[in-house]
Coordinates of C-alpha atoms (C1' of nucleotides) in Angstrom, one line a residue:
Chain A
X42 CA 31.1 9.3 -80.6
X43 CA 26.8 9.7 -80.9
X44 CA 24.9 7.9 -79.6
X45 CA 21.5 6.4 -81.0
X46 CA 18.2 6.7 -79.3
X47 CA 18.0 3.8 -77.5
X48 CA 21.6 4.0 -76.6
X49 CA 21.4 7.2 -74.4
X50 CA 18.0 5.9 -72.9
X51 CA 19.5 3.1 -71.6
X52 CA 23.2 4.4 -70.4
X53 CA 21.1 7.7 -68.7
X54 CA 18.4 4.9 -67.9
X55 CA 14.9 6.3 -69.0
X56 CA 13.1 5.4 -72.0
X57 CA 13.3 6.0 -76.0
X58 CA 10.0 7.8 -75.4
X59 CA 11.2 10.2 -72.7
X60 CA 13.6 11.1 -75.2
X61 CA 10.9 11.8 -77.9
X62 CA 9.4 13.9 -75.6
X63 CA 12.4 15.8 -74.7
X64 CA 13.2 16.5 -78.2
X65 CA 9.8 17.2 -79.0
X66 CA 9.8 19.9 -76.2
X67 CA 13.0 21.0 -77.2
X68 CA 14.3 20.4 -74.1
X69 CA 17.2 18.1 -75.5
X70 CA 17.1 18.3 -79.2
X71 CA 18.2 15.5 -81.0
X72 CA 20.5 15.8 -84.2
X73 CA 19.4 14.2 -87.0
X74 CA 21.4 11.3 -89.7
X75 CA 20.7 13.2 -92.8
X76 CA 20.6 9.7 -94.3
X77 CA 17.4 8.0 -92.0
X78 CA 16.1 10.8 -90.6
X79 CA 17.6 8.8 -87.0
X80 CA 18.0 10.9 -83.9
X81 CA 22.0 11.8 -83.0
X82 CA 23.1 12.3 -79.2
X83 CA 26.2 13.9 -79.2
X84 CA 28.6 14.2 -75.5
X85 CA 27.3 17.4 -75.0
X86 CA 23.7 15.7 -75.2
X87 CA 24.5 13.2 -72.8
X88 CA 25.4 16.2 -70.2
X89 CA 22.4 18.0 -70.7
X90 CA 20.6 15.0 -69.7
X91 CA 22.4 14.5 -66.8
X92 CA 21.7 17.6 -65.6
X93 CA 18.1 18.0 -66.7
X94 CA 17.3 14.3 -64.3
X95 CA 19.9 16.1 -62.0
X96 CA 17.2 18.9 -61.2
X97 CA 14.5 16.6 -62.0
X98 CA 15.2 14.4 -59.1
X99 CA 14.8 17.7 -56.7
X100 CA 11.0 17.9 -58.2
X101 CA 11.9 20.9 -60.8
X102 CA 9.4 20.8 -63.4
X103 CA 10.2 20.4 -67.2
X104 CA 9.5 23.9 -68.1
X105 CA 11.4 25.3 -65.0
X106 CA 14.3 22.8 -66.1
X107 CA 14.6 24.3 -69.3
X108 CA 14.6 27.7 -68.0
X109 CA 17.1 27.4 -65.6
X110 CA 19.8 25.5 -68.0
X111 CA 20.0 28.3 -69.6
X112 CA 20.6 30.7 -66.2
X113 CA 23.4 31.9 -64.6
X114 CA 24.5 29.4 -61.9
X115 CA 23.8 32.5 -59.6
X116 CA 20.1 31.9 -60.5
X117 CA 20.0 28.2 -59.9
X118 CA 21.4 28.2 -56.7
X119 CA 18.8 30.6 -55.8
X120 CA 16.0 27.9 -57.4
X121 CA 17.6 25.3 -55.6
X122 CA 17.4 27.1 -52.3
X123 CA 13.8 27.9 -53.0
X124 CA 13.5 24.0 -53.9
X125 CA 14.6 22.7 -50.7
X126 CA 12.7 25.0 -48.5
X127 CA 9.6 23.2 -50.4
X128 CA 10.8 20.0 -50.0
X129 CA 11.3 20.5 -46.1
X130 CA 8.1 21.7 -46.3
X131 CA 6.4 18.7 -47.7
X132 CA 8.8 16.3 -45.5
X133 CA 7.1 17.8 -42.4
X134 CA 4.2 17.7 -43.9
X135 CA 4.7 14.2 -44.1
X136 CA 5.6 13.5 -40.7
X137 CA 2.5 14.9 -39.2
X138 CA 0.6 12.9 -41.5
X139 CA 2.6 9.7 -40.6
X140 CA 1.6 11.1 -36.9
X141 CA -1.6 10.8 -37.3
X142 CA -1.8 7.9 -39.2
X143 CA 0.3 6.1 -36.4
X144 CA -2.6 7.8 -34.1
X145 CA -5.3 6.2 -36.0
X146 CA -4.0 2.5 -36.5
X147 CA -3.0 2.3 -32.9
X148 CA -7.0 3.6 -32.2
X149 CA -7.7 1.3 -34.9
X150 CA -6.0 -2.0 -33.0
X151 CA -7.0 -0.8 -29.5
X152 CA -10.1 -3.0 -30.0
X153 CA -11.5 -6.2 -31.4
X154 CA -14.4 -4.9 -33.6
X155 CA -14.8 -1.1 -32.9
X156 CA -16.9 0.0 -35.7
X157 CA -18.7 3.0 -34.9
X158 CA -16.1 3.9 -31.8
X159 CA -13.5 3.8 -34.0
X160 CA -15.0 5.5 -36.8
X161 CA -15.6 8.4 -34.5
X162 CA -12.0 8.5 -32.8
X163 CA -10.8 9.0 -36.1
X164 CA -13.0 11.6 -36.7
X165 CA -12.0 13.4 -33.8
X166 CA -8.4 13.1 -34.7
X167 CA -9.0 14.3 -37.2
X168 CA -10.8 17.4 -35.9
X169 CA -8.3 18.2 -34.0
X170 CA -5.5 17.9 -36.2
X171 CA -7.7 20.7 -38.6
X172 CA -8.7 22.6 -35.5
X173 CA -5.1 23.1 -34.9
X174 CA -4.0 23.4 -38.0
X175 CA -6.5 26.1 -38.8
X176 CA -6.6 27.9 -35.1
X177 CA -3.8 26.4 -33.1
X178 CA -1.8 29.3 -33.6
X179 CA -4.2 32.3 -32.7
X180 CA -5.8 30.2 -30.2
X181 CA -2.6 29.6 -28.1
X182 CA -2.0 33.5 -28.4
X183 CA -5.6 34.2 -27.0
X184 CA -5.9 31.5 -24.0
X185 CA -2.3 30.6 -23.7
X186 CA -0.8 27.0 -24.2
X187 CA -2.1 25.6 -21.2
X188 CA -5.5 26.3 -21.4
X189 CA -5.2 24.8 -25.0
X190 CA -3.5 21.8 -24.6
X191 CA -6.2 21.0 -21.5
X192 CA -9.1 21.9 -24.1
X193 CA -7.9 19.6 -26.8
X194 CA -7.3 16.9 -23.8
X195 CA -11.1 17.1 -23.0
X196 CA -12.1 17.4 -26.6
X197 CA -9.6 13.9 -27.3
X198 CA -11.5 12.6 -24.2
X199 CA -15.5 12.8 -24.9
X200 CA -16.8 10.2 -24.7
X201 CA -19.0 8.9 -28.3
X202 CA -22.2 10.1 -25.7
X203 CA -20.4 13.4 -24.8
X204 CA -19.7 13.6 -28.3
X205 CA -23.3 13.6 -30.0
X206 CA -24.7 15.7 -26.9
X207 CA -21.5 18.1 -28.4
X208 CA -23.6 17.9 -31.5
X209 CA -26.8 18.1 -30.7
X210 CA -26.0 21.5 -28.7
X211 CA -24.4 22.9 -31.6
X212 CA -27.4 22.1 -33.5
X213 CA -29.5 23.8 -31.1
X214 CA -27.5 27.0 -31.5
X215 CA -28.0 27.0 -34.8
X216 CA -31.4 26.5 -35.0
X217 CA -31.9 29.1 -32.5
X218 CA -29.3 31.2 -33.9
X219 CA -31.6 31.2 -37.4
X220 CA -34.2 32.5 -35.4
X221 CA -32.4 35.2 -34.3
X222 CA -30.3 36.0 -37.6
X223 CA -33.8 36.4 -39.1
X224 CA -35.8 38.6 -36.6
X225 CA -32.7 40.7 -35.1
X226 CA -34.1 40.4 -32.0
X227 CA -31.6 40.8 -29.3
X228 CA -34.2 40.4 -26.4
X229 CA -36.2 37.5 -27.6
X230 CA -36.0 33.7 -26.0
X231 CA -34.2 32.2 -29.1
X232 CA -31.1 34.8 -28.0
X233 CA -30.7 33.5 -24.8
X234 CA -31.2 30.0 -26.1
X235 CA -28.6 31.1 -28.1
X236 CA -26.3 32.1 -25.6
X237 CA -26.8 29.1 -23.6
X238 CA -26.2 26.6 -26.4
X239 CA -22.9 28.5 -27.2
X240 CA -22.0 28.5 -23.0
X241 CA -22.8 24.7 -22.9
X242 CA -21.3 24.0 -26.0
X243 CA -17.6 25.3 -24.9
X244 CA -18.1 23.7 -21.8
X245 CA -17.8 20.7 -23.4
X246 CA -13.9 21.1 -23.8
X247 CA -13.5 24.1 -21.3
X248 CA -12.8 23.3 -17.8
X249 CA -13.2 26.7 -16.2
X250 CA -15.5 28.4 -18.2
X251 CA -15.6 32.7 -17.8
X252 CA -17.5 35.2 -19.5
X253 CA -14.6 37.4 -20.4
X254 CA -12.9 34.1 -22.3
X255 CA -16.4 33.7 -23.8
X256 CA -16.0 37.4 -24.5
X257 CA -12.6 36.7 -25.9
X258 CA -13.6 33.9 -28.2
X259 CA -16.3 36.0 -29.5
X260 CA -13.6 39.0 -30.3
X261 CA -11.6 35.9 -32.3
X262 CA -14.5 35.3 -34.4
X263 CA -15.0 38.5 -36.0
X264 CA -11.1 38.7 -36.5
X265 CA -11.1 35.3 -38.6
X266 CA -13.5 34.8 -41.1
X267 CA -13.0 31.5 -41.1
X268 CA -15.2 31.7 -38.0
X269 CA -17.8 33.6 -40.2
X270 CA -17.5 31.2 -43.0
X271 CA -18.7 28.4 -40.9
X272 CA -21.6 29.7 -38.8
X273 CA -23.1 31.5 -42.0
X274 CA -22.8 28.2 -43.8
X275 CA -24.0 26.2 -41.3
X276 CA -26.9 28.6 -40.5
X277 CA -27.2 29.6 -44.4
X278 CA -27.8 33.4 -43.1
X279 CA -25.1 35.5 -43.8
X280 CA -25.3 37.4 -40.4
X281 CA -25.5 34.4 -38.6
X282 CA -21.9 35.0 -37.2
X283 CA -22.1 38.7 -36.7
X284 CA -25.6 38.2 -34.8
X285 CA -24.2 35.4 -32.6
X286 CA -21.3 37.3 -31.8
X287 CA -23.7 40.7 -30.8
X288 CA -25.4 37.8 -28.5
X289 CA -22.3 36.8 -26.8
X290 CA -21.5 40.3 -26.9
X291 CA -24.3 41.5 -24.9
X292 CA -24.8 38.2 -22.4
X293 CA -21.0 39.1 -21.2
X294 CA -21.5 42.5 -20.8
Chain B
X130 CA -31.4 19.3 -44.1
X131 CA -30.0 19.1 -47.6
X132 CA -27.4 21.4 -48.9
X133 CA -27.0 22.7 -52.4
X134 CA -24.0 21.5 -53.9
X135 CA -22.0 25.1 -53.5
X136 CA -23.2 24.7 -49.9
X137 CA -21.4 21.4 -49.3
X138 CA -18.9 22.5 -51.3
X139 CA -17.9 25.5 -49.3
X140 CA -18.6 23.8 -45.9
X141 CA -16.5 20.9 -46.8
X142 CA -13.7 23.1 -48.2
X143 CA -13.9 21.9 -51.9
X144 CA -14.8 23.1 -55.5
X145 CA -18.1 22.5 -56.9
X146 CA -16.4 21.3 -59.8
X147 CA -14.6 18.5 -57.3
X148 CA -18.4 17.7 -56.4
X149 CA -19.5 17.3 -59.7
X150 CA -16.6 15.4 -60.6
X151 CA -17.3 12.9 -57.9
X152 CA -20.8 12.6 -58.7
X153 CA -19.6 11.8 -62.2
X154 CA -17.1 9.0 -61.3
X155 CA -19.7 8.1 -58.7
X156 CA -18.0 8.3 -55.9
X157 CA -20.1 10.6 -53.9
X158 CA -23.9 10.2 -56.3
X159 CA -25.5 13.7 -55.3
X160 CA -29.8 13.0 -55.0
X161 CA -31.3 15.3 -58.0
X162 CA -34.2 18.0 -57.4
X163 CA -37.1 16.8 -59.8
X164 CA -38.4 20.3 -60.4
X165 CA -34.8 21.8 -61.7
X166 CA -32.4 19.5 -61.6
X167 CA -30.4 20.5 -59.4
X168 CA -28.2 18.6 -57.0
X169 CA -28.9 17.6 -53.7
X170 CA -27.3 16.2 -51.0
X171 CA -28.5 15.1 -47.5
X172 CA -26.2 14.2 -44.4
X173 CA -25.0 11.0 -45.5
X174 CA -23.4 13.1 -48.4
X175 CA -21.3 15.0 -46.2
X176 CA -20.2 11.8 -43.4
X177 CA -19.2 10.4 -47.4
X178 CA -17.3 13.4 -48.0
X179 CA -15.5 13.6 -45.2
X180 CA -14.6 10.1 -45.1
X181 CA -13.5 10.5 -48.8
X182 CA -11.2 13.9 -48.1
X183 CA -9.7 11.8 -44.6
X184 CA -8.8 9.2 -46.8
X185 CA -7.2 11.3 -49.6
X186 CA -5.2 13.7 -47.0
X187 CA -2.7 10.1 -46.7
X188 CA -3.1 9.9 -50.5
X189 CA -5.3 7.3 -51.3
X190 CA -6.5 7.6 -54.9
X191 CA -10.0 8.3 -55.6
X192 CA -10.6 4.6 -57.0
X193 CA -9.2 3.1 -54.1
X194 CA -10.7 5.1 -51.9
X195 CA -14.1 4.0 -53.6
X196 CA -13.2 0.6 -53.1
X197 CA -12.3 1.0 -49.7
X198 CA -15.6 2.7 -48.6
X199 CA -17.5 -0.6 -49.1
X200 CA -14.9 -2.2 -47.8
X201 CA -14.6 -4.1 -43.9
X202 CA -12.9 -2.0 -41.0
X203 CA -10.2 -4.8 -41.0
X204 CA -9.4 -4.2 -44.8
X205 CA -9.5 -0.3 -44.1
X206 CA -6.9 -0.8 -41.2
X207 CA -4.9 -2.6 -43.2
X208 CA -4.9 -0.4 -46.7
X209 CA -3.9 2.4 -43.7
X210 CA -0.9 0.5 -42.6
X211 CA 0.2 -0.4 -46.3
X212 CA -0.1 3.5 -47.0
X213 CA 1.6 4.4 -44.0
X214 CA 5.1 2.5 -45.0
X215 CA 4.4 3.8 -48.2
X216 CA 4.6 7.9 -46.5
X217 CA 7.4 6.2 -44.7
X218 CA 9.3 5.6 -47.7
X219 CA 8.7 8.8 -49.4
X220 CA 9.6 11.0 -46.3
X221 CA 13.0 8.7 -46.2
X222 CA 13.6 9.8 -49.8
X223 CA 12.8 13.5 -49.3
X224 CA 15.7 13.5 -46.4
X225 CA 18.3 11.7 -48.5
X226 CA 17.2 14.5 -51.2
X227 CA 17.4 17.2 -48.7
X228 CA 20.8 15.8 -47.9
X229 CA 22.1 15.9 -51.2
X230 CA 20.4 19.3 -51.8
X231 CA 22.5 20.2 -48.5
X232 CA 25.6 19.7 -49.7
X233 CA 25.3 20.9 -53.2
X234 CA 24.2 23.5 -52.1
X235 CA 26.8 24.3 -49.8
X236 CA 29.3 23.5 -52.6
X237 CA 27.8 26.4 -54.7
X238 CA 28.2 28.8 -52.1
X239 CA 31.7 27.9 -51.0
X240 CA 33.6 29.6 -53.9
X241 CA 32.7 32.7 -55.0
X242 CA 32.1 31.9 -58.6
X243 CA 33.2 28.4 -59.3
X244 CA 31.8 27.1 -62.5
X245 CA 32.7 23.9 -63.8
X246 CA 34.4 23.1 -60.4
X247 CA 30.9 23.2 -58.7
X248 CA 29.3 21.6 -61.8
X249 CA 31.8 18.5 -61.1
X250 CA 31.6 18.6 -57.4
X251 CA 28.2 18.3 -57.7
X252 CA 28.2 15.6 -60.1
X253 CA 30.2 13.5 -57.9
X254 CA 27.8 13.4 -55.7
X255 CA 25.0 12.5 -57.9
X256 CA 27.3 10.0 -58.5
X257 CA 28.0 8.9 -55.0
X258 CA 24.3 8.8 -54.4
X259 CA 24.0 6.9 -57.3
X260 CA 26.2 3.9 -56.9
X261 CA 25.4 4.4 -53.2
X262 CA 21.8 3.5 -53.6
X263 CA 22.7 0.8 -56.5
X264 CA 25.6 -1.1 -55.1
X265 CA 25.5 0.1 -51.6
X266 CA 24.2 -2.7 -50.0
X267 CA 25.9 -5.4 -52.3
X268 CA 29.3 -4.1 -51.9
X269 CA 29.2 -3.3 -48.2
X270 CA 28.3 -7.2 -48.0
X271 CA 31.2 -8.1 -50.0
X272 CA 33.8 -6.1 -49.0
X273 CA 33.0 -4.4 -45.1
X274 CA 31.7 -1.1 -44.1
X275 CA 35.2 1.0 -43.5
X276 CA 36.6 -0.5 -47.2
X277 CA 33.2 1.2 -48.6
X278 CA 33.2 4.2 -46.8
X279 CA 37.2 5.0 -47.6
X280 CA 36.5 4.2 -51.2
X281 CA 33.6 6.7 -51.2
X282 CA 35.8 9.2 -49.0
X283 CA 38.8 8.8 -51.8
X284 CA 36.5 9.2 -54.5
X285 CA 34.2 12.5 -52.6
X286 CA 38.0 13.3 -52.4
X287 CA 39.2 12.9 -55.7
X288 CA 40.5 16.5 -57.2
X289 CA 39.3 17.6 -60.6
X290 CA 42.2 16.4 -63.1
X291 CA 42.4 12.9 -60.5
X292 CA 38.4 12.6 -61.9
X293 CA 39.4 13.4 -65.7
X294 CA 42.4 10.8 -65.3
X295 CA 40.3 8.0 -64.0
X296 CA 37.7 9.0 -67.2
X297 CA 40.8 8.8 -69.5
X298 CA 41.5 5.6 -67.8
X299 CA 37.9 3.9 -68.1
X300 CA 38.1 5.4 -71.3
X301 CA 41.1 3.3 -72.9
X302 CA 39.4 0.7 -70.9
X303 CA 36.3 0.4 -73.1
X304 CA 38.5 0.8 -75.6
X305 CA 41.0 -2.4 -75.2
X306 CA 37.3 -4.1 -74.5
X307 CA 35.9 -4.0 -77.2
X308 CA 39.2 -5.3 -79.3
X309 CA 39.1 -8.2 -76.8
X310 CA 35.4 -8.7 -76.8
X311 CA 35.8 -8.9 -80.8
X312 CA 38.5 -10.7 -81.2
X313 CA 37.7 -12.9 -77.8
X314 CA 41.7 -13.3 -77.4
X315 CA 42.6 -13.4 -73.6
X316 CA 45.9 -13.6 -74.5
X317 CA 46.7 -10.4 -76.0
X318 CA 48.2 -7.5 -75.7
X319 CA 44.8 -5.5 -75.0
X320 CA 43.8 -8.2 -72.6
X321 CA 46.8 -7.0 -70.5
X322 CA 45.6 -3.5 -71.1
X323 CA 41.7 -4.3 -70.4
X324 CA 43.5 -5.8 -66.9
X325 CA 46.0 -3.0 -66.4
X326 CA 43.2 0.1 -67.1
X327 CA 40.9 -1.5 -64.9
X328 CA 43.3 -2.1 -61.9
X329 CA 44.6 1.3 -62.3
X330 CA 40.6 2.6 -62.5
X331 CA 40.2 1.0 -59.1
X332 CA 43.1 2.3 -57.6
X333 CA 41.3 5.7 -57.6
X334 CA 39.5 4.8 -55.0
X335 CA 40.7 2.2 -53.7
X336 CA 43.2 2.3 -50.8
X337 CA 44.7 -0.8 -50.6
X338 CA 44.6 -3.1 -54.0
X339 CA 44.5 -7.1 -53.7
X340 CA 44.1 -9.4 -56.8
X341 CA 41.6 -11.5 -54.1
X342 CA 39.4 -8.0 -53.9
X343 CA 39.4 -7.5 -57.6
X344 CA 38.5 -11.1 -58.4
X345 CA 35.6 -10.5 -55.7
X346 CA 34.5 -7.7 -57.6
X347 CA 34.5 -9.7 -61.1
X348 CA 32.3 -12.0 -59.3
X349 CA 29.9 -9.1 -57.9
X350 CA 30.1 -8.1 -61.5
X351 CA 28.5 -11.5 -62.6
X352 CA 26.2 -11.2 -59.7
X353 CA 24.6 -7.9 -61.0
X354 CA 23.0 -7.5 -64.2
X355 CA 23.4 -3.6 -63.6
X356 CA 27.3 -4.2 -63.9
X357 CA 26.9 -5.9 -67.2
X358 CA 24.2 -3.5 -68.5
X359 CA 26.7 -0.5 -67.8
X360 CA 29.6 -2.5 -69.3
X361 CA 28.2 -3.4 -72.1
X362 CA 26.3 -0.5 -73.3
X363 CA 29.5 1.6 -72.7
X364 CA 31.3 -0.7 -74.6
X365 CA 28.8 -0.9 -77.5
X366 CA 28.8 -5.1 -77.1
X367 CA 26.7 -7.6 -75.7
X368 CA 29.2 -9.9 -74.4
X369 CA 31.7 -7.0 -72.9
X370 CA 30.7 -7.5 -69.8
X371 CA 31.4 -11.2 -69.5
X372 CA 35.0 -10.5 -71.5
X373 CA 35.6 -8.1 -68.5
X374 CA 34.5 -10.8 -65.7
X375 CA 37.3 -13.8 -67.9
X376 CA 39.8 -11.3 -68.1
X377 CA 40.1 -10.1 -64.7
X378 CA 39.7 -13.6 -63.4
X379 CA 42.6 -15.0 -65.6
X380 CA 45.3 -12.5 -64.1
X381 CA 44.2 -12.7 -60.9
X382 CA 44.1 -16.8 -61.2
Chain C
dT98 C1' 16.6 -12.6 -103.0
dA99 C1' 12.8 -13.2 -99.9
dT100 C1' 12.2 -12.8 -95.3
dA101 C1' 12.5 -12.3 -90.5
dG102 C1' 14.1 -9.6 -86.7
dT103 C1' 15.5 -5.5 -84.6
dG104 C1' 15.4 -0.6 -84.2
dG105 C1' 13.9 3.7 -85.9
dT106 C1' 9.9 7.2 -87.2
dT107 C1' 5.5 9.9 -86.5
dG108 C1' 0.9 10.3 -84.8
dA109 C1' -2.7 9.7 -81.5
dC110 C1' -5.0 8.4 -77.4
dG111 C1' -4.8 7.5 -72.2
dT112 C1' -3.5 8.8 -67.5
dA113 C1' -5.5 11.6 -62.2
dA114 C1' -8.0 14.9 -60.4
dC115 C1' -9.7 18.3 -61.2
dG116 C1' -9.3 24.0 -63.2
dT117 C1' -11.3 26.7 -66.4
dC118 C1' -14.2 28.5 -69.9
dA119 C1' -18.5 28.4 -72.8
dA120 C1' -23.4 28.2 -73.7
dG121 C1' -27.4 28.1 -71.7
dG122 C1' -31.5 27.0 -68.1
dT123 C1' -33.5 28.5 -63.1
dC124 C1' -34.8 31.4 -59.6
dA125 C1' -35.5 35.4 -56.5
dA126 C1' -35.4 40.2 -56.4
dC127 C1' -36.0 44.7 -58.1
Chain D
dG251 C1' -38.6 42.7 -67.8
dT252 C1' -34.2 42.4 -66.5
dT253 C1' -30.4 41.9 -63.6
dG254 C1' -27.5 38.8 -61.0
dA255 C1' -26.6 34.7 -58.5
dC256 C1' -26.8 29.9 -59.0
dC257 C1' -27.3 25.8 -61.5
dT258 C1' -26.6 22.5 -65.7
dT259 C1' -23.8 19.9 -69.2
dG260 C1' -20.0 19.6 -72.3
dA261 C1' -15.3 20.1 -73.6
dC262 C1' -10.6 21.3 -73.5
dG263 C1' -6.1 21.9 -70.7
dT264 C1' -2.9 20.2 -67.3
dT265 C1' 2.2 16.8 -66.5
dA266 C1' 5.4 13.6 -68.1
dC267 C1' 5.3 10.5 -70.2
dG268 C1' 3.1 4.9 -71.3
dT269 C1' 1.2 2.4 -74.9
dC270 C1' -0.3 1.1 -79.2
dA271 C1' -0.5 1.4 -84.4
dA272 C1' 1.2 1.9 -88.9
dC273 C1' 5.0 2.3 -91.4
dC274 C1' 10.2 2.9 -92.8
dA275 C1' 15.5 1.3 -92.4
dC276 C1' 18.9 -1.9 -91.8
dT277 C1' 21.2 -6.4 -91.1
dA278 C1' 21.5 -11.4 -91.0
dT279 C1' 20.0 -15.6 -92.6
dA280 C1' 17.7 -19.4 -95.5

DNA sequence: TATAGTGGTTGACGTAACGTCAAGGTCAAC
DNA sequence: GTTGACCTTGACGTTACGTCAACCACTATA
């Protein structure tokens, strides 16, 4: 029994053109009626479909498809374990986005008309959720979960005022952090400046603010250059980082 | 303060090529230094940006995205809650795919080397899944929770030469069809066979046969162009289907 | 036998969101 | 004057097909 073209798209349910493609890929050739130049799907055909949208439903790629049918089953056990660690990856991935999501509309439906109050809850959210994602872990190991959780509390907290004074302070420090990333000068005004921005800056999540966590924080930067990456950028010096952390250094001697 | 477009790009954790693309698509229009050229943007650039990359992380295409930026907060909140059934959805079908992964992945490492046993195991439940997610809901209506859930159980169940006797069986099925469908005699002796083959077919799974249940099914068949698709592309006839449906409901009149 | 309808064939272009060259202009520094 | 870093505009590649377009094969009917 063969099947024509149109037949096996319809019993395996995709189209005549996925079909093409697969024979034109030579992932499922196609025999050919000597007498029309037709494309022939034999039983074995119909299998090799079925398992090619078999691994296709798990996300396999074409290429990776054709590869594997010809592996050992040995192999494609291994691929499909390697598979479903991805795809339990991306379903969790999934369920913090649905999180915050769920977050955001229920910000979103708190009030009538929030426009800019919203705008900026979902911006903090959304802070947070990169904050963490990008420091939760090494952050947690430095301060412990406590002190954490109480500083992502106060940061979910500020108020839109808090929030742009947050801002502005930060802009301070880098203005005067320029200063200093330009003349090296430890002793001048524009360090302390410095120095205070930064103090006044955590305070505005920290509630018990110490100069050996300040210390601490300043140790974390110059492990992550994350950390680096974002005060050189934002200064546009690239010893803007290093300098603020010889600041912090030398204020919590 | 305007950045260069390598300086956005680096702050805001993109390519420059992503900037350049969304100039280009004029999603995110960069301001253009007169003297060289270059691209500029200024601080409304990168509240744009961001709201563009918040709105993709829940995977908002870029057109929509451009629509929505001009859009009311109301139409925003609601284009969030569409997208967040739609998340919904997809993380429901990654756990039923997880699931199935699961257990065919078990299956594989159960025996030490089983080859075309595993290959059948697992396509049984591809199949499972399959009919589940097809017919699921229909026949559970028609016929009760426990009636489904033996029949899948008998047929998860079934041992390898039970599966290639209930093939054979469908087999002479189509094949006694398609003389009846021709011929369109309900009163022959391949008639009796079409009724015979397919009461034995059911019997595979099912656990306790009735001529009411097997009429209901004839009427599901009736009910659900998928039925008559598979029936009569199997059988290689347009009206197969329907000669299936008068059959069955003459002997079990 | 002409024609209409259905089903087959091979190109070839379009898709989304960029990645990746290539060829060449700009600018500061040495 | 010449590096070297940064910028520009094309233009092609990517995945798994969808969607024409132009043309051939076969069957049924007027």
């Amino acid at each position: 029994m063969t099947y024509s073209i149109q037949q096996l798209a319809s019993l395996a349910g995709v189209s005549t053109r996925t079909l093409r493609y697969y024979d034109q890929i030579k992932l499922l050739p196609a025999n050919r009626n000597v007498h029309n130049g037709y494309r022939e799907y034999g039983e074995a055909a119909v299998d090799r479909l079925q398992l090619i949208r078999y691994f296709q439903t798990f996300g396999f790629e074409l290429t990776t498809i054709q590869q594997l049918l010809d592996q050992p089953r040995a192999v494609q056990t291994a691929a499909l374990a390697t598979q479903r660690a991805q795809l339990a990856a991306e379903r969790e991935h999934l369920t913090t986005l649905l999180n915050t999501l769920d977050r955001t509309l229920a910000a979103r439906n708190g009030g009538p008309q929030m426009t800019d109050s919203e705008k900026f809850a979902t911006f903090k959210q959304e802070q947070l959720a990169d904050n963490e994602q990008a420091f939760g872990v090494e952050a947690r190991q430095l301060y412990g979960k406590e002190t954490v959780m109480a500083s992502q509390h106060r940061f979910a907290n500020l108020s839109e005022t808090e929030y742009h004074d947050m801002q502005a302070t930060e802009a301070e420090l880098f203005t005067a952090l320029k200063m200093v990333a330009t003349t090296g000068d430890l002793t001048s005004e524009a360090a302390r400046r410095v120095y205070e921005c930064h103090r006044q800056w955590l305070c505005f999540t920290w509630n018990n603010y110490s100069q050996v966590a300040h210390r601490g924080l300043a140790q974390m930067y110059t492990h992550d250059s994350r950390f680096a990456d974002y005060y050189n950028q934002r200064v546009g010096l690239p010893n803007a980082a290093a300098t603020l952390v010889a600041v912090i250094n030398q204020y919590t001697a």
